[in-house]
Tab-separated table of C-alpha atoms in Angstrom:
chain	number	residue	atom	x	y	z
A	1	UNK	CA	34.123	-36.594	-32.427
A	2	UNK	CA	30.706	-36.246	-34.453
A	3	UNK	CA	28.087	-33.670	-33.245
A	4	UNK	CA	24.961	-34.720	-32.790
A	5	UNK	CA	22.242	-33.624	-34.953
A	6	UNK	CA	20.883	-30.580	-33.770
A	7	UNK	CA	17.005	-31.567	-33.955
A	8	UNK	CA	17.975	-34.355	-32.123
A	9	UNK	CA	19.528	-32.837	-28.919
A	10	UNK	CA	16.751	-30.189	-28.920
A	11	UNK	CA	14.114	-33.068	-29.136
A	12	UNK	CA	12.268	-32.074	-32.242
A	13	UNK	CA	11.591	-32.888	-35.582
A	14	UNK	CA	12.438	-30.955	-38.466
A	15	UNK	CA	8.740	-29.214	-39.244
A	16	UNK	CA	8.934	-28.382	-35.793
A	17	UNK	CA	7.387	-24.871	-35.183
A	18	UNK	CA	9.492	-21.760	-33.559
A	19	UNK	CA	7.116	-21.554	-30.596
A	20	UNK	CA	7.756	-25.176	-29.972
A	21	UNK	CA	11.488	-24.673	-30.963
A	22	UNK	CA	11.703	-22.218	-28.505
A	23	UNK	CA	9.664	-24.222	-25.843
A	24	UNK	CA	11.976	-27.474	-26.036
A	25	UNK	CA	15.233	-25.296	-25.806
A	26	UNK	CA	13.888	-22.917	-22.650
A	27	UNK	CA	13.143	-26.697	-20.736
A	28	UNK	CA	16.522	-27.989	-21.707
A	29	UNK	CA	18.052	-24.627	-21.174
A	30	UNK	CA	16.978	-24.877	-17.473
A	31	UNK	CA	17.377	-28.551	-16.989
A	32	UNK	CA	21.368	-28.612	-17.867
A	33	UNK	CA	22.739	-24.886	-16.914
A	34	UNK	CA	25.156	-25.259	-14.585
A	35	UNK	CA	24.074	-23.169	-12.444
A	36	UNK	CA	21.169	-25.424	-11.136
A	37	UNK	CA	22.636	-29.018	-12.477
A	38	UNK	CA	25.554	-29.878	-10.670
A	39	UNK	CA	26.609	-33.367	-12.940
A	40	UNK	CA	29.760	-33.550	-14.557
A	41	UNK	CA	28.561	-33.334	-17.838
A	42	UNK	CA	25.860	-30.485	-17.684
A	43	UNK	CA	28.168	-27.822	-18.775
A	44	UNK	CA	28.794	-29.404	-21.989
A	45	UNK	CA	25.317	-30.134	-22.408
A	46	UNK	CA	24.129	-26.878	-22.154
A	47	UNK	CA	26.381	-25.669	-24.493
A	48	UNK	CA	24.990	-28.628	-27.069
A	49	UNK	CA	21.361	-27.055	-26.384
A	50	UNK	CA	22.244	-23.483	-26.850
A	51	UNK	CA	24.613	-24.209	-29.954
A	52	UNK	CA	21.753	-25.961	-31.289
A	53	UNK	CA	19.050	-23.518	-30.822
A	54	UNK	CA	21.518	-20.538	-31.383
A	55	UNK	CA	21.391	-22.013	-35.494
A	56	UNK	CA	17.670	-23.471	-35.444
A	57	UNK	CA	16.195	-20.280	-34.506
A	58	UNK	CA	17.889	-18.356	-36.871
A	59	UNK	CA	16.141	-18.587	-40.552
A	60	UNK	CA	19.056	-18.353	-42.680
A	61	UNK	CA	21.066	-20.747	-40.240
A	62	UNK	CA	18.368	-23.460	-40.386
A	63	UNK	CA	17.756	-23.633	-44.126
A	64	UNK	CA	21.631	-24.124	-44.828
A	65	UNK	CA	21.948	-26.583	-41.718
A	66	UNK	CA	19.006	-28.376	-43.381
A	67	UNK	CA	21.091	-28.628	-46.706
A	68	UNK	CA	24.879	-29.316	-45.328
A	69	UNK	CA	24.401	-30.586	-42.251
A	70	UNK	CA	27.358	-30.008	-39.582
A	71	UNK	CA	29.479	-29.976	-43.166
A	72	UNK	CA	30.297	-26.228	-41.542
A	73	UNK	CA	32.692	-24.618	-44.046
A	74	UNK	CA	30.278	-25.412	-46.663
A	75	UNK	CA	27.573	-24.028	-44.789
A	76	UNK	CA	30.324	-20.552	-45.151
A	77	UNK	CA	30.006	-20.156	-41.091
A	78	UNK	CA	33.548	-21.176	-40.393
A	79	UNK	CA	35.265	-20.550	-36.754
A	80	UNK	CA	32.424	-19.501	-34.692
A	81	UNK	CA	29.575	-20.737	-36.791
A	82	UNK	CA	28.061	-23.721	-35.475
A	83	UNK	CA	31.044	-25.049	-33.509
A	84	UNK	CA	31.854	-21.687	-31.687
A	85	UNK	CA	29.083	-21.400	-28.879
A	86	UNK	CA	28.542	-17.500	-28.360
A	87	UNK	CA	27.567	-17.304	-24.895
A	88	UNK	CA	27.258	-13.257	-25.441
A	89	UNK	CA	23.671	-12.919	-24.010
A	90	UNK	CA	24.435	-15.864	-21.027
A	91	UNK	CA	23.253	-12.894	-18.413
A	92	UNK	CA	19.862	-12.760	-20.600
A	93	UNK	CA	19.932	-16.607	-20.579
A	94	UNK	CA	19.839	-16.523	-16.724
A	95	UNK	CA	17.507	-14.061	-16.395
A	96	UNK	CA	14.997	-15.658	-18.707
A	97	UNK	CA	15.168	-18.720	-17.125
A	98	UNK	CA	15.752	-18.082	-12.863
A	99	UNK	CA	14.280	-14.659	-12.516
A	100	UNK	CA	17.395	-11.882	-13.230
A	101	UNK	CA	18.280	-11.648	-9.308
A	102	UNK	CA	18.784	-8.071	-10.151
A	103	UNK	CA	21.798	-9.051	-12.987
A	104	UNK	CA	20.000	-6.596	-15.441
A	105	UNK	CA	19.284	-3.702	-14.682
A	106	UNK	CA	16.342	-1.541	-15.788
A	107	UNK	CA	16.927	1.261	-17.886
A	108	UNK	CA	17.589	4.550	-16.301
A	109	UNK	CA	16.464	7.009	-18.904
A	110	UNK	CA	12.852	5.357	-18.949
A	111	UNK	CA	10.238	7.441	-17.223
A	112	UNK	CA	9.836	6.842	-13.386
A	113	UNK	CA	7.218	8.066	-10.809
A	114	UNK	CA	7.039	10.073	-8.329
A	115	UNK	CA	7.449	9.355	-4.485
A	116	UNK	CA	4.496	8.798	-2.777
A	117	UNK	CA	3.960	11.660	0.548
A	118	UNK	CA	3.013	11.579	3.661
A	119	UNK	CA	1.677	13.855	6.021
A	120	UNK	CA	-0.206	13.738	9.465
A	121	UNK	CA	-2.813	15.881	10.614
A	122	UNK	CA	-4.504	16.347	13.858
A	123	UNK	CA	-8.213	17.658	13.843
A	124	UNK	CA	-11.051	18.690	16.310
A	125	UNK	CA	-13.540	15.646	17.015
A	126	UNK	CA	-16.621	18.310	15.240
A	127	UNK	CA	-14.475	18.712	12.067
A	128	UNK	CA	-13.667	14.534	11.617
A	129	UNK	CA	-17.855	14.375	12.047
A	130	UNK	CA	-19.122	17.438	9.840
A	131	UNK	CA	-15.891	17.686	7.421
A	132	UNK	CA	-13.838	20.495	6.612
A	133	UNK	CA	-11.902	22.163	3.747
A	134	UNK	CA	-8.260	23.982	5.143
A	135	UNK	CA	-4.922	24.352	3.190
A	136	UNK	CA	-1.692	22.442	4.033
A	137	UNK	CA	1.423	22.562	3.175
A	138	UNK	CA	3.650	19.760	2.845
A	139	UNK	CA	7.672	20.497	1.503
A	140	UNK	CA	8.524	18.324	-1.281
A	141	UNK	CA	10.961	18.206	-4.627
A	142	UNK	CA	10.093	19.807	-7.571
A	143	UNK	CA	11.765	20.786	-10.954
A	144	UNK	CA	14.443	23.835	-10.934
A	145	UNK	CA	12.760	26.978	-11.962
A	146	UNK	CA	16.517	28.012	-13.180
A	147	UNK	CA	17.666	25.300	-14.932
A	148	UNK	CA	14.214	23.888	-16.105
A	149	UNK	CA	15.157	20.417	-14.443
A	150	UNK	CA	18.324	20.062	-16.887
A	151	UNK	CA	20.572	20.100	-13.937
A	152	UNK	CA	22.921	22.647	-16.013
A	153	UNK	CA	23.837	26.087	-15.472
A	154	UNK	CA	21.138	28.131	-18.067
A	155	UNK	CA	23.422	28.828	-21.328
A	156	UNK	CA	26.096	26.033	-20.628
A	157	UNK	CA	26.286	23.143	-23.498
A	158	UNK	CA	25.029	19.586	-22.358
A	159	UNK	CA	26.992	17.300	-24.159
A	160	UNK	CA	25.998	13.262	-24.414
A	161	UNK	CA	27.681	11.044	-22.498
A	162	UNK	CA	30.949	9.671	-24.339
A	163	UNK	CA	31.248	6.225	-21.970
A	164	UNK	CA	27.464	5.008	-22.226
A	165	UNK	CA	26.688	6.930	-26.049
A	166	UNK	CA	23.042	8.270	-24.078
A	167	UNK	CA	21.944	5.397	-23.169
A	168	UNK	CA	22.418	5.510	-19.544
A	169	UNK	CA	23.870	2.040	-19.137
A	170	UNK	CA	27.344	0.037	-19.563
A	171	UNK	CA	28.128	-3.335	-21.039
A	172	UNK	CA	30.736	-5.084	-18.665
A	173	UNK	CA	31.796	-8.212	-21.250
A	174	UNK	CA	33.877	-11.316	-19.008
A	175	UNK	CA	35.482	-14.407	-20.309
A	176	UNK	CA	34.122	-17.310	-18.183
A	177	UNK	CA	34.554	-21.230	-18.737
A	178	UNK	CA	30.710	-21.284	-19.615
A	179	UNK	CA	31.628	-18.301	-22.420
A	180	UNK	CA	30.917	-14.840	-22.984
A	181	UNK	CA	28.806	-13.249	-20.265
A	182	UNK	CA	27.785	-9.478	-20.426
A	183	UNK	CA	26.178	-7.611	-17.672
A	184	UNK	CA	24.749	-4.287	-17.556
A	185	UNK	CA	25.320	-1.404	-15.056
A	186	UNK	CA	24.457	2.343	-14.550
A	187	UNK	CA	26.630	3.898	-16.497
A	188	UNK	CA	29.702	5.079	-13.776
A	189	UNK	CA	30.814	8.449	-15.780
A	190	UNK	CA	26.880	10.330	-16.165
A	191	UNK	CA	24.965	8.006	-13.195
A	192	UNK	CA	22.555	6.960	-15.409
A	193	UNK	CA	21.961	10.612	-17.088
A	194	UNK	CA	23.424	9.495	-20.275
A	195	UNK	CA	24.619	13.082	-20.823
A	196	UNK	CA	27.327	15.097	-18.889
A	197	UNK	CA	26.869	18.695	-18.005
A	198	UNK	CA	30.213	20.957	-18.101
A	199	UNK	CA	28.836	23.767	-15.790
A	200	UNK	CA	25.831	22.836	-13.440
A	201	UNK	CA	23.110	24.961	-12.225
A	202	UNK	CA	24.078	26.920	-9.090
A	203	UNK	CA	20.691	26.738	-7.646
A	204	UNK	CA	20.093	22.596	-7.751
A	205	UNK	CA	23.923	21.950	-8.035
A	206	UNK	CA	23.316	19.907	-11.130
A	207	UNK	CA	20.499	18.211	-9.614
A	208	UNK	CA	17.883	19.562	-11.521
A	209	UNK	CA	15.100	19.446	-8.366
A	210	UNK	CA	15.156	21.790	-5.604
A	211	UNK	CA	13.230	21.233	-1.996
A	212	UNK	CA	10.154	23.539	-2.217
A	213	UNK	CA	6.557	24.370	0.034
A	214	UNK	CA	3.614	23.370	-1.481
A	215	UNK	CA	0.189	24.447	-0.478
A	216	UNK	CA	-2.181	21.819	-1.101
A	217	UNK	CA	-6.048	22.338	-0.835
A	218	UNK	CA	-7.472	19.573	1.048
A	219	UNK	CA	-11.428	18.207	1.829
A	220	UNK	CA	-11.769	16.432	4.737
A	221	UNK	CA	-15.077	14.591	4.424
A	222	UNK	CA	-17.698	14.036	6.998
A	223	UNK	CA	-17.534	11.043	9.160
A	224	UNK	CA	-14.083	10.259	8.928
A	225	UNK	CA	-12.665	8.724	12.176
A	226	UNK	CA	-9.202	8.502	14.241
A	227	UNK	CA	-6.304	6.848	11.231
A	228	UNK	CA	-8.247	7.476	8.600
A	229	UNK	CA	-5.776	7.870	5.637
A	230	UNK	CA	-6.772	10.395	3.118
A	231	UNK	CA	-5.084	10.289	-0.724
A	232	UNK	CA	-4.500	13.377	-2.679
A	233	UNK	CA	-3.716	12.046	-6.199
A	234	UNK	CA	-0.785	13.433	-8.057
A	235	UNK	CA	0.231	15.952	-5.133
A	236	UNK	CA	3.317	13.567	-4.116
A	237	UNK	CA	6.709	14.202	-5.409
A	238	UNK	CA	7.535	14.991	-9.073
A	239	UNK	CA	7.815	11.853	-11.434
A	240	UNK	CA	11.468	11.841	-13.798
A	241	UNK	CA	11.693	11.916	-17.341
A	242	UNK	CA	8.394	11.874	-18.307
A	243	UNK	CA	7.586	10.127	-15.376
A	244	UNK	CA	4.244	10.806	-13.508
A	245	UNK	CA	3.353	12.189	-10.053
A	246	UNK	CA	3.508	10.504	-6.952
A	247	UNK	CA	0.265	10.838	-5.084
A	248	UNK	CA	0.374	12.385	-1.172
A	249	UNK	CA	-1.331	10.308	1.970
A	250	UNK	CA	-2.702	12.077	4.764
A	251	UNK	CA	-3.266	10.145	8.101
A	252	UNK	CA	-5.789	11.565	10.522
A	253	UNK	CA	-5.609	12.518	14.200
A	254	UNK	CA	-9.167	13.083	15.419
A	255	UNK	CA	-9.044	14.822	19.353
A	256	UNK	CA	-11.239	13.730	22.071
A	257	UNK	CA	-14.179	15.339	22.997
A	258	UNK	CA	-15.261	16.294	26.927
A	259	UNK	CA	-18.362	15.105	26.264
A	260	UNK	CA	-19.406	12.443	23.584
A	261	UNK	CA	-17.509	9.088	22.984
A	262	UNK	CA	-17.906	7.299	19.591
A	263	UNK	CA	-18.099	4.442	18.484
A	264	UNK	CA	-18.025	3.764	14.763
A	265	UNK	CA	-21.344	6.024	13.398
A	266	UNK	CA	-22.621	5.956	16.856
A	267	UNK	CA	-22.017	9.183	19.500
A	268	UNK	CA	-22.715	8.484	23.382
A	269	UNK	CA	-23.021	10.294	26.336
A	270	UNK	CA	-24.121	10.540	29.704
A	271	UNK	CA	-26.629	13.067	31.520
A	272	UNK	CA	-27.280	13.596	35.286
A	273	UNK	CA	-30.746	14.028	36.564
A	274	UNK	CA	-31.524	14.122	40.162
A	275	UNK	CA	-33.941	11.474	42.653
A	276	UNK	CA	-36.758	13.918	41.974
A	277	UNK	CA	-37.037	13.719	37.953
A	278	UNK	CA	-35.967	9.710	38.036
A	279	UNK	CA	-38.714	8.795	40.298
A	280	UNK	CA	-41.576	11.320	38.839
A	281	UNK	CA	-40.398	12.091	35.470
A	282	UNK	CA	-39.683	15.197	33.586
A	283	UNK	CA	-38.576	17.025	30.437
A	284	UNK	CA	-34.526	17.555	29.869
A	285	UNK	CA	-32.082	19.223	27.528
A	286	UNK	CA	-29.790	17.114	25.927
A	287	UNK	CA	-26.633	18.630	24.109
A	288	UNK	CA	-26.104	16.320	20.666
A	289	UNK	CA	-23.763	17.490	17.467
A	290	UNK	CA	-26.291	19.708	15.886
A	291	UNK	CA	-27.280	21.339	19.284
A	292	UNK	CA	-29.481	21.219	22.263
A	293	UNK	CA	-32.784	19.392	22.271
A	294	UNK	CA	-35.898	17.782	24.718
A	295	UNK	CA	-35.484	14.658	26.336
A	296	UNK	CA	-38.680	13.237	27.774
A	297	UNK	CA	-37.586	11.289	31.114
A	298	UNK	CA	-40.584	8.981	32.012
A	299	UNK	CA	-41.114	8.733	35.633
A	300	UNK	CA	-39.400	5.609	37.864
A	301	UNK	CA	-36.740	5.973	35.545
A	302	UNK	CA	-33.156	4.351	37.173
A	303	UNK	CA	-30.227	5.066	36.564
A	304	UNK	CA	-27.676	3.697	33.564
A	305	UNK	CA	-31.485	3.693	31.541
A	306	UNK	CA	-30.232	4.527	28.035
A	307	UNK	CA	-32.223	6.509	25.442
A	308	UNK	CA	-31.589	6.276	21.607
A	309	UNK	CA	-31.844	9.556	19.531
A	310	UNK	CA	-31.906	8.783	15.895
A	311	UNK	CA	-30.006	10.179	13.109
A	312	UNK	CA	-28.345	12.267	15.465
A	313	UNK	CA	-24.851	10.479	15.497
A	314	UNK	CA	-22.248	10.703	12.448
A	315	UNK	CA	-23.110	10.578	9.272
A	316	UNK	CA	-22.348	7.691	7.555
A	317	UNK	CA	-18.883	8.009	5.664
A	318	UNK	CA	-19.842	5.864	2.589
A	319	UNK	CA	-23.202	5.990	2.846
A	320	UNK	CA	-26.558	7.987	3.140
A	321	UNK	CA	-27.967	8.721	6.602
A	322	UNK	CA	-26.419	8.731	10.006
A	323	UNK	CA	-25.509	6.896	13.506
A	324	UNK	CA	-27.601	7.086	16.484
A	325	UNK	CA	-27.027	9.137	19.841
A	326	UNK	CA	-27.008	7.147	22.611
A	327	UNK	CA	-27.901	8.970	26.235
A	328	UNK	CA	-27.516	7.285	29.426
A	329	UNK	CA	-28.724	8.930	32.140
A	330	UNK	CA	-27.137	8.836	35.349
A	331	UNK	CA	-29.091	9.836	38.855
A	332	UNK	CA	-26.849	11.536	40.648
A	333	UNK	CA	-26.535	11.346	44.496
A	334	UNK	CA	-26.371	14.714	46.734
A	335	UNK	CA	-24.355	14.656	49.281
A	336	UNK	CA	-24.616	17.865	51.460
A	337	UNK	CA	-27.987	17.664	52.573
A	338	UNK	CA	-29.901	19.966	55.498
A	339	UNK	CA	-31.650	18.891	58.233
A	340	UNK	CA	-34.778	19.237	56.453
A	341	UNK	CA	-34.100	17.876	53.322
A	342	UNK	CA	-32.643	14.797	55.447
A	343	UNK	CA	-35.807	14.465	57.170
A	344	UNK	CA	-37.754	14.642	53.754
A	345	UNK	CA	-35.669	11.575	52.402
A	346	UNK	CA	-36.686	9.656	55.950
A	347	UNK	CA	-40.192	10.173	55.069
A	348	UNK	CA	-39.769	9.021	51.598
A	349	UNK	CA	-37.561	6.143	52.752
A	350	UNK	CA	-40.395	5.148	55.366
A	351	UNK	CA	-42.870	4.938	52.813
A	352	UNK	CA	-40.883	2.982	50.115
A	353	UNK	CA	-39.934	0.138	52.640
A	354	UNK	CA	-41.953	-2.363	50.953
A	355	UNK	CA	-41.653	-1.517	47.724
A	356	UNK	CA	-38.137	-2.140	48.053
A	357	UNK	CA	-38.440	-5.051	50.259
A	358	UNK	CA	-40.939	-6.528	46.804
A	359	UNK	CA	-38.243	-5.427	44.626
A	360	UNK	CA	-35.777	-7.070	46.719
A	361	UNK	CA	-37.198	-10.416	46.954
A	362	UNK	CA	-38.243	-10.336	43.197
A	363	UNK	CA	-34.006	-9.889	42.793
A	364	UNK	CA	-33.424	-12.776	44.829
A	365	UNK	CA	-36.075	-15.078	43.237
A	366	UNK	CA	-34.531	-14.184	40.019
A	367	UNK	CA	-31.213	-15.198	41.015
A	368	UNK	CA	-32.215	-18.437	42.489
A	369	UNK	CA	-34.161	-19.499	38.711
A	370	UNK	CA	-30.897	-18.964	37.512
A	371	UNK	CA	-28.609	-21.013	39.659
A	372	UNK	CA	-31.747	-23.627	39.574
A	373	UNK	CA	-31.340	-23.470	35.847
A	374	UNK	CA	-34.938	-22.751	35.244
């Protein structure tokens, strides 16, 4: 049976360039491989489209295909020229076309970085709001002081591995009805090493990394807050072969405080003051972050009245300035009372009675506007 010509099952004239040589074949390639077109014939179709491209993509092949045609033992290529479909890359083919699905596998000897740490750390609510600087340490791997990271014992002969030849990697070659497929694995005798050590270190036990304690440095900014995540670059674990540093994360615990609450920038708190400075006013000391300071209290003041100190709350993480305080004072009811003092709050009562009967009926009329829609 004749072959078709090759330009023809590829879809292309005979100027055509190798970028849109190699365009027509990769759309054909996926179209027919058998993997994703189930028809009878697709097998044997994407064998026509590879042999084809397998000889029109190679300069030499091309030029004497041009001038012989499919006359093969003219062109010199014999039994496995143009008729014998190599399918020796058909892994490569597949992982061109659908992705790999992990059929190749990377190369073990290239450099790799480090893991990435993590480490927690609980601080006092001051210290998340005014910083702090304190030194941590985290355990990690790091390089064999003994062996230098060689994994062999210091003096012993490292020798390259015979199965892989250094490269880390094995060819696994299979006979297949769609051809020649070859797959690469870690190599099985070195692990990927692509040398083999005779006598290994008796510190790492070949390894060439031994667990350590690293003290780490570490500035803890001002107005960070509760799961804040801190990165230290390049502190993480050690990178192989070259590789670079991993970098180390450090997630914040910030502790309540008995006193303030916050609330993003913002600090609040609350402050007792008795019937006598609510209802004539007075002068109080209110403890903030940076200390104790006045607090005028205006007279007929109630109570859950809030009062806004500025810039005294957390400074502002990413920015320039800082929160407010918020104070909300609270008038606080005795409740062991003498005989006098009881008679001194029936007086007072006595003379308030309309004032709170005006105040009453102003609450009332308020509520009925409301109801009333007005």
């Amino acid at each position: 049976m004749s072959k078709r010509d090759y330009y023809e099952v590829l879809g292309v004239s005979k100027s055509v360039s190798e970028e849109e040589l190699k365009k027509a074949y990769r759309k054909l390639a996926r179209q027919y491989h058998p993997d994703v077109n189930k028809e009878p014939d697709a097998e044997s179709k994407f064998k026509e489209v590879k042999e084809a491209y397998d000889v029109l993509s190679d300069q030499g092949k091309r030029a004497q295909y041009d001038r012989f045609g499919h006359q093969e033992q003219q062109a010199g290529f014999g039994q496995g020229g143009f008729g014998g479909a190599d399918f020796g890359d058909f892994g490569d083919i597949f992982d061109m076309f659908f992705g790999g699905g992990g059929r190749k596998s990377a190369n073990p000897n290239s450099p790799r970085r480090g893991a990435d740490l993590q480490y927690s750390m609980t601080i006092e609510f001051k210290e998340a709001v005014f910083g702090k600087e304190t030194d941590i340490t985290i355990p990690r791997e790091e390089e064999c002081d003994t062996c230098q990271g060689s994994g062999a014992k210091p003096g012993s002969k490292i020798e390259t591995c015979p199965t892989c030849k250094g490269t880390g990697q094995q060819e696994i070659v299979q006979n297949t009805p769609f051809g020649r497929i070859v797959n690469r694995r870690v190599c099985q005798t070195c692990h990927g090493q692509g040398k083999t050590i005779t006598e290994k270190c008796h510190v790492c036990s070949g390894k060439g990394r031994v667990n350590k304690r690293k003290k780490i440095h570490v500035k803890i900014p001002a107005g960070v807050d509760d799961g804040a995540q801190l990165r230290v670059s390049g502190e993480g674990e050690q990178g192989t072969k070259g590789g670079p540093p991993g970098d180390l994360f450090i997630i914040l615990s910030v502790k309540s405080h008995d006193f303030f609450d916050r609330d993003g920038d913002n600090i609040y708190c609350e402050v007792p003051i008795t019937f006598a400075q609510a209802a004539l006013g007075d002068e109080i000391e209110v403890p903030t972050l940076d200390g104790k300071i006045k607090l005028k209290v205006p007279e007929g003041t109630q109570t859950g009245t809030n009062f806004r100190l500025r810039g005294k709350g957390v400074p502002r993480l990413r920015y320039s300035g800082r929160g407010d305080q918020h104070v909300k004072v609270v008038v606080v009811t005795p409740n062991k009372l003498s005989e006098e003092q009881k008679e001194l709050f029936r007086q007072l009562g006595d003379l308030n009675i309309e004032e709170a009967h005006q105040q009453q009926k102003s609450f009332f009329e308020r509520v009925k506007r409301a109801f009333k829609g007005d």
